[in-house]
Amino acid sequence: MKKFFTAVEEQGANPSPEKAQEIQSLMNQAYSKIDKSVKRGVIHRNTGARRKARLAKALKQIETPAAS
């Protein structure tokens, strides 16, 4: 998850199509790891859902800049 958040911050500072593709790949990997952890009982399903929501929220914030 840390790699994803770092990549999202870099994309927000300096957007590029290559970085966007990397972010999507990292998001897929993170979702997969979270889902596997939930499936095996390592983390609770609500915890997994919360983590995935936080990833999606971080990505959405850079895609749509906040209107101030």
mmCIF file of C-alpha atoms in Angstrom:
data_model
loop_
_atom_site.group_PDB
_atom_site.id
_atom_site.type_symbol
_atom_site.label_atom_id
_atom_site.label_comp_id
_atom_site.label_asym_id
_atom_site.label_seq_id
_atom_site.Cartn_x
_atom_site.Cartn_y
_atom_site.Cartn_z
ATOM 1 C CA MET A 1 0.000 0.000 0.000
ATOM 2 C CA LYS A 2 2.871 2.337 0.719
ATOM 3 C CA LYS A 3 4.170 2.009 -2.857
ATOM 4 C CA PHE A 4 0.717 2.884 -4.146
ATOM 5 C CA PHE A 5 0.374 5.993 -1.975
ATOM 6 C CA THR A 6 3.876 7.144 -2.932
ATOM 7 C CA ALA A 7 3.107 6.693 -6.627
ATOM 8 C CA VAL A 8 -0.170 8.599 -6.241
ATOM 9 C CA GLU A 9 1.652 11.515 -4.601
ATOM 10 C CA GLU A 10 4.188 11.599 -7.441
ATOM 11 C CA GLN A 11 1.391 11.507 -10.021
ATOM 12 C CA GLY A 12 -0.342 14.413 -8.290
ATOM 13 C CA ALA A 13 2.841 16.485 -8.379
ATOM 14 C CA ASN A 14 3.874 15.582 -11.932
ATOM 15 C CA PRO A 15 1.142 13.836 -13.982
ATOM 16 C CA SER A 16 2.133 11.484 -16.781
ATOM 17 C CA PRO A 17 0.366 8.662 -18.660
ATOM 18 C CA GLU A 18 3.124 6.172 -17.827
ATOM 19 C CA LYS A 19 2.779 6.884 -14.114
ATOM 20 C CA ALA A 20 -1.008 6.477 -14.350
ATOM 21 C CA GLN A 21 -0.517 3.015 -15.825
ATOM 22 C CA GLU A 22 1.901 2.102 -13.028
ATOM 23 C CA ILE A 23 -0.583 3.330 -10.426
ATOM 24 C CA GLN A 24 -3.325 1.155 -11.901
ATOM 25 C CA SER A 25 -1.010 -1.854 -11.773
ATOM 26 C CA LEU A 26 -0.078 -1.139 -8.143
ATOM 27 C CA MET A 27 -3.750 -0.740 -7.246
ATOM 28 C CA ASN A 28 -4.571 -4.124 -8.785
ATOM 29 C CA GLN A 29 -1.732 -5.750 -6.838
ATOM 30 C CA ALA A 30 -2.848 -4.143 -3.574
ATOM 31 C CA TYR A 31 -6.475 -5.214 -4.123
ATOM 32 C CA SER A 32 -5.292 -8.755 -4.818
ATOM 33 C CA LYS A 33 -3.198 -8.918 -1.644
ATOM 34 C CA ILE A 34 -6.023 -7.498 0.457
ATOM 35 C CA ASP A 35 -8.525 -9.960 -1.011
ATOM 36 C CA LYS A 36 -6.201 -12.899 -0.381
ATOM 37 C CA SER A 37 -5.625 -11.792 3.208
ATOM 38 C CA VAL A 38 -9.374 -11.597 3.801
ATOM 39 C CA LYS A 39 -9.957 -14.960 2.147
ATOM 40 C CA ARG A 40 -7.364 -16.635 4.367
ATOM 41 C CA GLY A 41 -8.635 -14.940 7.520
ATOM 42 C CA VAL A 42 -5.545 -12.841 8.168
ATOM 43 C CA ILE A 43 -7.617 -9.653 8.281
ATOM 44 C CA HIS A 44 -11.333 -9.101 8.835
ATOM 45 C CA ARG A 45 -13.476 -8.439 5.760
ATOM 46 C CA ASN A 46 -14.454 -4.978 7.000
ATOM 47 C CA THR A 47 -10.780 -4.090 7.434
ATOM 48 C CA GLY A 48 -10.110 -5.234 3.890
ATOM 49 C CA ALA A 49 -13.007 -3.170 2.574
ATOM 50 C CA ARG A 50 -11.781 -0.106 4.467
ATOM 51 C CA ARG A 51 -8.268 -0.450 3.070
ATOM 52 C CA LYS A 52 -9.550 -0.813 -0.481
ATOM 53 C CA ALA A 53 -11.779 2.234 -0.017
ATOM 54 C CA ARG A 54 -8.806 4.283 1.145
ATOM 55 C CA LEU A 55 -6.832 3.263 -1.937
ATOM 56 C CA ALA A 56 -9.710 4.244 -4.222
ATOM 57 C CA LYS A 57 -10.202 7.538 -2.391
ATOM 58 C CA ALA A 58 -6.525 8.465 -2.766
ATOM 59 C CA LEU A 59 -6.649 7.742 -6.493
ATOM 60 C CA LYS A 60 -9.870 9.700 -6.965
ATOM 61 C CA GLN A 61 -8.411 12.766 -5.225
ATOM 62 C CA ILE A 62 -5.645 13.126 -7.812
ATOM 63 C CA GLU A 63 -7.981 12.411 -10.735
ATOM 64 C CA THR A 64 -10.485 15.102 -9.750
ATOM 65 C CA PRO A 65 -8.838 18.100 -8.113
ATOM 66 C CA ALA A 66 -10.766 19.515 -5.158
ATOM 67 C CA ALA A 67 -12.772 22.613 -5.974
ATOM 68 C CA SER A 68 -11.741 25.371 -3.589
#
